[in-house]
Amino acid sequence: QVQLVESGGGLVQAGGSLRLSCAASGSIFSIYSMEWYRQAPGKQRELVAHITSGGRTNYADSVKGRFTISRDNAKNTMYLQMNSLKPEETDVYYCQADLVVAVTTAPGRSLEVWGQGTLVTVSS
């Protein structure tokens, strides 16, 4: 079994900061890439940031210069540092990983795994 668990969401004032965490657990052989998405009710899910196994990153234009994605491969954990938050960024934030499960010490099947989400509320 492999799962992702997000944490760090909550209530913050406009202009404030939060750091989200996403911890992957289970029998994991490798993680190709990890992503942060966000989604408001009735809206389409939006890709916020992406990071590869080698640490290469990409960001949505709307968050460049304010958000930073990072990962700790030893802990199978990804982070999203969010600064200068805006009220319109009140959303549920989800982490997602493209990974290969481990069968003993050998690689198994490839999976796309999603967390349950963490709510970020930015007050005006």
mmCIF file of N, CA and C in Angstrom:
data_model
loop_
_atom_site.group_PDB
_atom_site.id
_atom_site.type_symbol
_atom_site.label_atom_id
_atom_site.label_comp_id
_atom_site.label_asym_id
_atom_site.label_seq_id
_atom_site.Cartn_x
_atom_site.Cartn_y
_atom_site.Cartn_z
ATOM 1 N N GLN A 1 0.825 -1.182 0.000
ATOM 2 C CA GLN A 1 0.000 0.000 0.000
ATOM 3 C C GLN A 1 0.871 1.248 0.000
ATOM 4 N N VAL A 2 0.491 2.223 -0.808
ATOM 5 C CA VAL A 2 1.168 3.503 -0.881
ATOM 6 C C VAL A 2 0.131 4.594 -0.677
ATOM 7 N N GLN A 3 0.459 5.590 0.119
ATOM 8 C CA GLN A 3 -0.451 6.694 0.321
ATOM 9 C C GLN A 3 0.314 7.998 0.484
ATOM 10 N N LEU A 4 -0.388 9.103 0.208
ATOM 11 C CA LEU A 4 0.131 10.447 0.409
ATOM 12 C C LEU A 4 -0.738 11.148 1.438
ATOM 13 N N VAL A 5 -0.120 11.861 2.359
ATOM 14 C CA VAL A 5 -0.844 12.585 3.388
ATOM 15 C C VAL A 5 -0.359 14.027 3.406
ATOM 16 N N GLU A 6 -1.282 14.973 3.153
ATOM 17 C CA GLU A 6 -0.963 16.391 3.200
ATOM 18 C C GLU A 6 -1.171 16.935 4.605
ATOM 19 N N SER A 7 -0.436 17.982 4.935
ATOM 20 C CA SER A 7 -0.618 18.684 6.190
ATOM 21 C C SER A 7 -0.145 20.121 6.023
ATOM 22 N N GLY A 8 -0.507 20.973 6.967
ATOM 23 C CA GLY A 8 -0.043 22.348 6.971
ATOM 24 C C GLY A 8 -1.061 23.374 6.548
ATOM 25 N N GLY A 9 -2.233 22.949 6.085
ATOM 26 C CA GLY A 9 -3.262 23.895 5.716
ATOM 27 C C GLY A 9 -3.878 24.560 6.934
ATOM 28 N N GLY A 10 -4.644 25.609 6.687
ATOM 29 C CA GLY A 10 -5.290 26.327 7.770
ATOM 30 C C GLY A 10 -5.720 27.708 7.339
ATOM 31 N N LEU A 11 -6.005 28.549 8.328
ATOM 32 C CA LEU A 11 -6.462 29.915 8.099
ATOM 33 C C LEU A 11 -5.292 30.874 8.205
ATOM 34 N N VAL A 12 -5.164 31.756 7.222
ATOM 35 C CA VAL A 12 -4.093 32.734 7.209
ATOM 36 C C VAL A 12 -4.639 34.047 6.654
ATOM 37 N N GLN A 13 -4.093 35.153 7.117
ATOM 38 C CA GLN A 13 -4.478 36.460 6.606
ATOM 39 C C GLN A 13 -3.852 36.711 5.241
ATOM 40 N N ALA A 14 -4.518 37.526 4.434
ATOM 41 C CA ALA A 14 -3.954 37.916 3.155
ATOM 42 C C ALA A 14 -2.568 38.514 3.350
ATOM 43 N N GLY A 15 -1.637 38.088 2.508
ATOM 44 C CA GLY A 15 -0.259 38.519 2.634
ATOM 45 C C GLY A 15 0.590 37.626 3.514
ATOM 46 N N GLY A 16 -0.035 36.685 4.190
ATOM 47 C CA GLY A 16 0.675 35.782 5.070
ATOM 48 C C GLY A 16 1.249 34.590 4.339
ATOM 49 N N SER A 17 1.811 33.663 5.121
ATOM 50 C CA SER A 17 2.502 32.512 4.564
ATOM 51 C C SER A 17 2.057 31.220 5.230
ATOM 52 N N LEU A 18 2.148 30.132 4.484
ATOM 53 C CA LEU A 18 1.931 28.783 4.982
ATOM 54 C C LEU A 18 2.920 27.860 4.299
ATOM 55 N N ARG A 19 3.270 26.772 4.981
ATOM 56 C CA ARG A 19 4.068 25.730 4.371
ATOM 57 C C ARG A 19 3.295 24.420 4.425
ATOM 58 N N LEU A 20 3.029 23.846 3.261
ATOM 59 C CA LEU A 20 2.346 22.573 3.150
ATOM 60 C C LEU A 20 3.363 21.448 3.037
ATOM 61 N N SER A 21 3.009 20.294 3.594
ATOM 62 C CA SER A 21 3.839 19.106 3.494
ATOM 63 C C SER A 21 3.031 17.970 2.901
ATOM 64 N N CYS A 22 3.708 17.084 2.198
ATOM 65 C CA CYS A 22 3.091 15.892 1.627
ATOM 66 C C CYS A 22 4.039 14.731 1.849
ATOM 67 N N ALA A 23 3.640 13.790 2.678
ATOM 68 C CA ALA A 23 4.472 12.648 3.018
ATOM 69 C C ALA A 23 3.962 11.396 2.318
ATOM 70 N N ALA A 24 4.841 10.739 1.584
ATOM 71 C CA ALA A 24 4.527 9.476 0.933
ATOM 72 C C ALA A 24 5.005 8.327 1.795
ATOM 73 N N SER A 25 4.178 7.306 1.940
ATOM 74 C CA SER A 25 4.544 6.155 2.749
ATOM 75 C C SER A 25 4.115 4.874 2.052
ATOM 76 N N GLY A 26 4.723 3.771 2.462
ATOM 77 C CA GLY A 26 4.445 2.478 1.872
ATOM 78 C C GLY A 26 5.670 1.910 1.183
ATOM 79 N N SER A 27 5.457 0.873 0.401
ATOM 80 C CA SER A 27 6.553 0.205 -0.303
ATOM 81 C C SER A 27 6.812 0.920 -1.621
ATOM 82 N N ILE A 28 7.724 1.876 -1.590
ATOM 83 C CA ILE A 28 8.027 2.721 -2.733
ATOM 84 C C ILE A 28 9.421 2.405 -3.243
ATOM 85 N N PHE A 29 9.520 2.128 -4.533
ATOM 86 C CA PHE A 29 10.823 1.905 -5.152
ATOM 87 C C PHE A 29 11.462 3.230 -5.553
ATOM 88 N N SER A 30 10.688 4.084 -6.204
ATOM 89 C CA SER A 30 11.175 5.392 -6.600
ATOM 90 C C SER A 30 9.983 6.304 -6.869
ATOM 91 N N ILE A 31 10.223 7.607 -6.788
ATOM 92 C CA ILE A 31 9.223 8.612 -7.113
ATOM 93 C C ILE A 31 9.749 9.444 -8.271
ATOM 94 N N TYR A 32 9.091 9.343 -9.417
ATOM 95 C CA TYR A 32 9.528 10.076 -10.598
ATOM 96 C C TYR A 32 9.339 11.579 -10.425
ATOM 97 N N SER A 33 8.145 11.960 -9.991
ATOM 98 C CA SER A 33 7.828 13.367 -9.858
ATOM 99 C C SER A 33 6.720 13.539 -8.841
ATOM 100 N N MET A 34 6.600 14.765 -8.325
ATOM 101 C CA MET A 34 5.537 15.101 -7.395
ATOM 102 C C MET A 34 4.984 16.470 -7.775
ATOM 103 N N GLU A 35 3.702 16.668 -7.515
ATOM 104 C CA GLU A 35 3.025 17.898 -7.910
ATOM 105 C C GLU A 35 2.098 18.381 -6.800
ATOM 106 N N TRP A 36 1.867 19.679 -6.787
ATOM 107 C CA TRP A 36 0.826 20.290 -5.979
ATOM 108 C C TRP A 36 -0.258 20.838 -6.907
ATOM 109 N N TYR A 37 -1.509 20.520 -6.603
ATOM 110 C CA TYR A 37 -2.676 21.051 -7.286
ATOM 111 C C TYR A 37 -3.544 21.783 -6.279
ATOM 112 N N ARG A 38 -4.441 22.632 -6.791
ATOM 113 C CA ARG A 38 -5.442 23.252 -5.935
ATOM 114 C C ARG A 38 -6.774 23.302 -6.677
ATOM 115 N N GLN A 39 -7.862 23.310 -5.903
ATOM 116 C CA GLN A 39 -9.189 23.254 -6.489
ATOM 117 C C GLN A 39 -10.204 23.903 -5.559
ATOM 118 N N ALA A 40 -11.017 24.800 -6.119
ATOM 119 C CA ALA A 40 -12.134 25.399 -5.425
ATOM 120 C C ALA A 40 -13.412 24.669 -5.835
ATOM 121 N N PRO A 41 -14.469 24.718 -4.998
ATOM 122 C CA PRO A 41 -15.721 24.035 -5.349
ATOM 123 C C PRO A 41 -16.259 24.492 -6.698
ATOM 124 N N GLY A 42 -16.608 23.537 -7.555
ATOM 125 C CA GLY A 42 -17.140 23.840 -8.869
ATOM 126 C C GLY A 42 -16.123 24.270 -9.894
ATOM 127 N N LYS A 43 -14.857 24.294 -9.526
ATOM 128 C CA LYS A 43 -13.803 24.724 -10.442
ATOM 129 C C LYS A 43 -12.913 23.552 -10.822
ATOM 130 N N GLN A 44 -12.206 23.709 -11.923
ATOM 131 C CA GLN A 44 -11.295 22.678 -12.388
ATOM 132 C C GLN A 44 -10.018 22.693 -11.557
ATOM 133 N N ARG A 45 -9.475 21.526 -11.316
ATOM 134 C CA ARG A 45 -8.236 21.421 -10.563
ATOM 135 C C ARG A 45 -7.084 22.044 -11.350
ATOM 136 N N GLU A 46 -6.253 22.814 -10.663
ATOM 137 C CA GLU A 46 -5.184 23.590 -11.275
ATOM 138 C C GLU A 46 -3.831 23.093 -10.789
ATOM 139 N N LEU A 47 -2.908 22.880 -11.703
ATOM 140 C CA LEU A 47 -1.539 22.530 -11.342
ATOM 141 C C LEU A 47 -0.823 23.770 -10.834
ATOM 142 N N VAL A 48 -0.276 23.684 -9.633
ATOM 143 C CA VAL A 48 0.401 24.800 -9.001
ATOM 144 C C VAL A 48 1.908 24.710 -9.180
ATOM 145 N N ALA A 49 2.485 23.541 -8.901
ATOM 146 C CA ALA A 49 3.929 23.372 -8.965
ATOM 147 C C ALA A 49 4.272 21.911 -9.177
ATOM 148 N N HIS A 50 5.446 21.678 -9.732
ATOM 149 C CA HIS A 50 5.896 20.346 -10.116
ATOM 150 C C HIS A 50 7.377 20.230 -9.793
ATOM 151 N N ILE A 51 7.798 19.046 -9.333
ATOM 152 C CA ILE A 51 9.209 18.802 -9.063
ATOM 153 C C ILE A 51 9.563 17.381 -9.469
ATOM 154 N N THR A 52 10.703 17.216 -10.140
ATOM 155 C CA THR A 52 11.159 15.910 -10.591
ATOM 156 C C THR A 52 12.040 15.256 -9.541
ATOM 157 N N SER A 53 12.400 13.997 -9.795
ATOM 158 C CA SER A 53 13.270 13.286 -8.870
ATOM 159 C C SER A 53 14.636 13.941 -8.758
ATOM 160 N N GLY A 54 15.065 14.638 -9.803
ATOM 161 C CA GLY A 54 16.336 15.336 -9.788
ATOM 162 C C GLY A 54 16.272 16.741 -9.230
ATOM 163 N N GLY A 55 15.078 17.177 -8.807
ATOM 164 C CA GLY A 55 14.936 18.480 -8.194
ATOM 165 C C GLY A 55 14.604 19.612 -9.148
ATOM 166 N N ARG A 56 14.339 19.313 -10.404
ATOM 167 C CA ARG A 56 13.932 20.356 -11.352
ATOM 168 C C ARG A 56 12.495 20.761 -11.066
ATOM 169 N N THR A 57 12.213 22.058 -11.141
ATOM 170 C CA THR A 57 10.908 22.581 -10.750
ATOM 171 C C THR A 57 10.257 23.397 -11.852
ATOM 172 N N ASN A 58 8.923 23.446 -11.814
ATOM 173 C CA ASN A 58 8.120 24.304 -12.666
ATOM 174 C C ASN A 58 6.950 24.824 -11.849
ATOM 175 N N TYR A 59 6.485 26.040 -12.188
ATOM 176 C CA TYR A 59 5.415 26.688 -11.449
ATOM 177 C C TYR A 59 4.380 27.264 -12.388
ATOM 178 N N ALA A 60 3.138 27.331 -11.904
ATOM 179 C CA ALA A 60 2.129 28.106 -12.595
ATOM 180 C C ALA A 60 2.541 29.577 -12.594
ATOM 181 N N ASP A 61 2.217 30.282 -13.668
ATOM 182 C CA ASP A 61 2.609 31.683 -13.768
ATOM 183 C C ASP A 61 2.083 32.516 -12.599
ATOM 184 N N SER A 62 0.915 32.172 -12.099
ATOM 185 C CA SER A 62 0.285 32.958 -11.055
ATOM 186 C C SER A 62 1.003 32.892 -9.714
ATOM 187 N N VAL A 63 1.874 31.893 -9.517
ATOM 188 C CA VAL A 63 2.541 31.732 -8.226
ATOM 189 C C VAL A 63 4.045 31.928 -8.306
ATOM 190 N N LYS A 64 4.584 32.160 -9.482
ATOM 191 C CA LYS A 64 6.022 32.347 -9.626
ATOM 192 C C LYS A 64 6.500 33.532 -8.787
ATOM 193 N N GLY A 65 7.584 33.317 -8.073
ATOM 194 C CA GLY A 65 8.127 34.346 -7.211
ATOM 195 C C GLY A 65 7.552 34.364 -5.818
ATOM 196 N N ARG A 66 6.445 33.646 -5.596
ATOM 197 C CA ARG A 66 5.810 33.610 -4.276
ATOM 198 C C ARG A 66 5.826 32.227 -3.644
ATOM 199 N N PHE A 67 5.717 31.172 -4.458
ATOM 200 C CA PHE A 67 5.671 29.800 -3.959
ATOM 201 C C PHE A 67 6.981 29.094 -4.291
ATOM 202 N N THR A 68 7.386 28.170 -3.423
ATOM 203 C CA THR A 68 8.573 27.365 -3.647
ATOM 204 C C THR A 68 8.265 25.910 -3.342
ATOM 205 N N ILE A 69 8.498 25.034 -4.317
ATOM 206 C CA ILE A 69 8.314 23.601 -4.124
ATOM 207 C C ILE A 69 9.676 22.959 -3.867
ATOM 208 N N SER A 70 9.714 21.991 -2.970
ATOM 209 C CA SER A 70 10.946 21.286 -2.661
ATOM 210 C C SER A 70 10.608 19.865 -2.232
ATOM 211 N N ARG A 71 11.631 19.028 -2.139
ATOM 212 C CA ARG A 71 11.411 17.652 -1.709
ATOM 213 C C ARG A 71 12.628 17.134 -0.964
ATOM 214 N N ASP A 72 12.369 16.208 -0.062
ATOM 215 C CA ASP A 72 13.401 15.499 0.676
ATOM 216 C C ASP A 72 13.263 14.038 0.285
ATOM 217 N N ASN A 73 14.111 13.590 -0.614
ATOM 218 C CA ASN A 73 13.985 12.231 -1.137
ATOM 219 C C ASN A 73 14.206 11.170 -0.060
ATOM 220 N N ALA A 74 15.062 11.455 0.906
ATOM 221 C CA ALA A 74 15.313 10.500 1.973
ATOM 222 C C ALA A 74 14.076 10.261 2.817
ATOM 223 N N LYS A 75 13.221 11.278 2.939
ATOM 224 C CA LYS A 75 11.998 11.172 3.725
ATOM 225 C C LYS A 75 10.754 10.944 2.871
ATOM 226 N N ASN A 76 10.906 10.909 1.544
ATOM 227 C CA ASN A 76 9.772 10.802 0.625
ATOM 228 C C ASN A 76 8.718 11.863 0.928
ATOM 229 N N THR A 77 9.182 13.074 1.136
ATOM 230 C CA THR A 77 8.313 14.175 1.526
ATOM 231 C C THR A 77 8.523 15.365 0.600
ATOM 232 N N MET A 78 7.427 16.033 0.251
ATOM 233 C CA MET A 78 7.442 17.213 -0.592
ATOM 234 C C MET A 78 6.846 18.380 0.185
ATOM 235 N N TYR A 79 7.312 19.590 -0.118
ATOM 236 C CA TYR A 79 6.862 20.781 0.575
ATOM 237 C C TYR A 79 6.449 21.857 -0.430
ATOM 238 N N LEU A 80 5.548 22.714 -0.002
ATOM 239 C CA LEU A 80 5.179 23.894 -0.772
ATOM 240 C C LEU A 80 5.161 25.085 0.175
ATOM 241 N N GLN A 81 6.144 25.953 0.038
ATOM 242 C CA GLN A 81 6.190 27.189 0.802
ATOM 243 C C GLN A 81 5.408 28.243 0.040
ATOM 244 N N MET A 82 4.372 28.800 0.662
ATOM 245 C CA MET A 82 3.490 29.762 0.029
ATOM 246 C C MET A 82 3.603 31.089 0.761
ATOM 247 N N ASN A 83 4.044 32.110 0.055
ATOM 248 C CA ASN A 83 4.191 33.443 0.610
ATOM 249 C C ASN A 83 3.254 34.416 -0.097
ATOM 250 N N SER A 84 2.962 35.526 0.567
ATOM 251 C CA SER A 84 2.112 36.581 0.010
ATOM 252 C C SER A 84 0.795 36.024 -0.517
ATOM 253 N N LEU A 85 0.131 35.234 0.300
ATOM 254 C CA LEU A 85 -1.103 34.574 -0.113
ATOM 255 C C LEU A 85 -2.227 35.580 -0.354
ATOM 256 N N LYS A 86 -3.075 35.258 -1.329
ATOM 257 C CA LYS A 86 -4.183 36.098 -1.735
ATOM 258 C C LYS A 86 -5.504 35.413 -1.417
ATOM 259 N N PRO A 87 -6.581 36.181 -1.143
ATOM 260 C CA PRO A 87 -7.878 35.561 -0.841
ATOM 261 C C PRO A 87 -8.379 34.622 -1.927
ATOM 262 N N GLU A 88 -8.113 34.925 -3.186
ATOM 263 C CA GLU A 88 -8.568 34.065 -4.269
ATOM 264 C C GLU A 88 -7.840 32.728 -4.315
ATOM 265 N N GLU A 89 -6.813 32.568 -3.489
ATOM 266 C CA GLU A 89 -6.101 31.304 -3.400
ATOM 267 C C GLU A 89 -6.631 30.426 -2.275
ATOM 268 N N THR A 90 -7.832 30.734 -1.790
ATOM 269 C CA THR A 90 -8.530 29.865 -0.855
ATOM 270 C C THR A 90 -9.023 28.639 -1.615
ATOM 271 N N ASP A 91 -8.392 27.520 -1.373
ATOM 272 C CA ASP A 91 -8.670 26.294 -2.115
ATOM 273 C C ASP A 91 -8.283 25.091 -1.263
ATOM 274 N N VAL A 92 -8.715 23.915 -1.718
ATOM 275 C CA VAL A 92 -8.162 22.674 -1.216
ATOM 276 C C VAL A 92 -6.924 22.362 -2.038
ATOM 277 N N TYR A 93 -5.821 22.119 -1.366
ATOM 278 C CA TYR A 93 -4.559 21.834 -2.026
ATOM 279 C C TYR A 93 -4.269 20.336 -1.929
ATOM 280 N N TYR A 94 -3.948 19.741 -3.073
ATOM 281 C CA TYR A 94 -3.702 18.309 -3.165
ATOM 282 C C TYR A 94 -2.269 18.034 -3.610
ATOM 283 N N CYS A 95 -1.668 16.993 -3.069
ATOM 284 C CA CYS A 95 -0.398 16.526 -3.599
ATOM 285 C C CYS A 95 -0.628 15.276 -4.438
ATOM 286 N N GLN A 96 0.257 15.068 -5.399
ATOM 287 C CA GLN A 96 0.157 13.938 -6.321
ATOM 288 C C GLN A 96 1.567 13.452 -6.625
ATOM 289 N N ALA A 97 1.735 12.142 -6.731
ATOM 290 C CA ALA A 97 3.040 11.570 -7.027
ATOM 291 C C ALA A 97 2.921 10.529 -8.122
ATOM 292 N N ASP A 98 3.867 10.538 -9.030
ATOM 293 C CA ASP A 98 4.047 9.480 -10.018
ATOM 294 C C ASP A 98 5.197 8.621 -9.518
ATOM 295 N N LEU A 99 4.915 7.372 -9.179
ATOM 296 C CA LEU A 99 5.911 6.555 -8.521
ATOM 297 C C LEU A 99 5.868 5.112 -8.989
ATOM 298 N N VAL A 100 6.874 4.366 -8.558
ATOM 299 C CA VAL A 100 6.968 2.935 -8.813
ATOM 300 C C VAL A 100 6.972 2.236 -7.466
ATOM 301 N N VAL A 101 6.067 1.282 -7.284
ATOM 302 C CA VAL A 101 6.021 0.542 -6.041
ATOM 303 C C VAL A 101 7.153 -0.466 -5.993
ATOM 304 N N ALA A 102 7.514 -0.871 -4.789
ATOM 305 C CA ALA A 102 8.591 -1.829 -4.592
ATOM 306 C C ALA A 102 8.034 -3.214 -4.315
ATOM 307 N N VAL A 103 8.599 -4.221 -4.965
ATOM 308 C CA VAL A 103 8.317 -5.624 -4.693
ATOM 309 C C VAL A 103 9.608 -6.231 -4.182
ATOM 310 N N THR A 104 9.690 -6.428 -2.896
ATOM 311 C CA THR A 104 10.938 -6.735 -2.214
ATOM 312 C C THR A 104 11.911 -5.590 -2.499
ATOM 313 N N THR A 105 12.978 -5.838 -3.240
ATOM 314 C CA THR A 105 13.913 -4.781 -3.601
ATOM 315 C C THR A 105 13.841 -4.432 -5.080
ATOM 316 N N ALA A 106 12.885 -5.006 -5.799
ATOM 317 C CA ALA A 106 12.763 -4.801 -7.228
ATOM 318 C C ALA A 106 11.604 -3.861 -7.536
ATOM 319 N N PRO A 107 11.654 -3.181 -8.672
ATOM 320 C CA PRO A 107 10.544 -2.303 -9.035
ATOM 321 C C PRO A 107 9.312 -3.094 -9.449
ATOM 322 N N GLY A 108 8.144 -2.573 -9.079
ATOM 323 C CA GLY A 108 6.884 -3.154 -9.481
ATOM 324 C C GLY A 108 6.157 -2.263 -10.466
ATOM 325 N N ARG A 109 4.842 -2.094 -10.258
ATOM 326 C CA ARG A 109 4.043 -1.308 -11.181
ATOM 327 C C ARG A 109 4.181 0.189 -10.925
ATOM 328 N N SER A 110 3.897 0.963 -11.965
ATOM 329 C CA SER A 110 3.867 2.417 -11.859
ATOM 330 C C SER A 110 2.480 2.864 -11.423
ATOM 331 N N LEU A 111 2.436 3.881 -10.585
ATOM 332 C CA LEU A 111 1.174 4.379 -10.052
ATOM 333 C C LEU A 111 1.146 5.897 -10.039
ATOM 334 N N GLU A 112 -0.044 6.449 -10.174
ATOM 335 C CA GLU A 112 -0.313 7.849 -9.895
ATOM 336 C C GLU A 112 -1.135 7.893 -8.620
ATOM 337 N N VAL A 113 -0.603 8.510 -7.576
ATOM 338 C CA VAL A 113 -1.219 8.501 -6.259
ATOM 339 C C VAL A 113 -1.581 9.925 -5.850
ATOM 340 N N TRP A 114 -2.765 10.087 -5.276
ATOM 341 C CA TRP A 114 -3.267 11.384 -4.816
ATOM 342 C C TRP A 114 -3.493 11.366 -3.312
ATOM 343 N N GLY A 115 -3.227 12.499 -2.682
ATOM 344 C CA GLY A 115 -3.586 12.679 -1.291
ATOM 345 C C GLY A 115 -5.029 13.118 -1.156
ATOM 346 N N GLN A 116 -5.496 13.255 0.084
ATOM 347 C CA GLN A 116 -6.877 13.635 0.362
ATOM 348 C C GLN A 116 -7.102 15.144 0.335
ATOM 349 N N GLY A 117 -6.049 15.920 0.371
ATOM 350 C CA GLY A 117 -6.159 17.361 0.306
ATOM 351 C C GLY A 117 -6.101 18.023 1.669
ATOM 352 N N THR A 118 -5.659 19.271 1.677
ATOM 353 C CA THR A 118 -5.648 20.088 2.881
ATOM 354 C C THR A 118 -6.195 21.473 2.519
ATOM 355 N N LEU A 119 -7.082 22.000 3.359
ATOM 356 C CA LEU A 119 -7.769 23.252 3.060
ATOM 357 C C LEU A 119 -6.927 24.445 3.477
ATOM 358 N N VAL A 120 -6.760 25.380 2.549
ATOM 359 C CA VAL A 120 -6.106 26.653 2.811
ATOM 360 C C VAL A 120 -7.144 27.751 2.672
ATOM 361 N N THR A 121 -7.341 28.530 3.724
ATOM 362 C CA THR A 121 -8.288 29.637 3.712
ATOM 363 C C THR A 121 -7.528 30.937 3.943
ATOM 364 N N VAL A 122 -7.642 31.865 2.999
ATOM 365 C CA VAL A 122 -6.953 33.148 3.075
ATOM 366 C C VAL A 122 -8.004 34.225 3.293
ATOM 367 N N SER A 123 -7.966 34.870 4.435
ATOM 368 C CA SER A 123 -8.942 35.892 4.774
ATOM 369 C C SER A 123 -8.507 37.254 4.254
ATOM 370 N N SER A 124 -9.482 38.078 3.864
ATOM 371 C CA SER A 124 -9.200 39.403 3.339
ATOM 372 C C SER A 124 -9.285 40.457 4.414
#
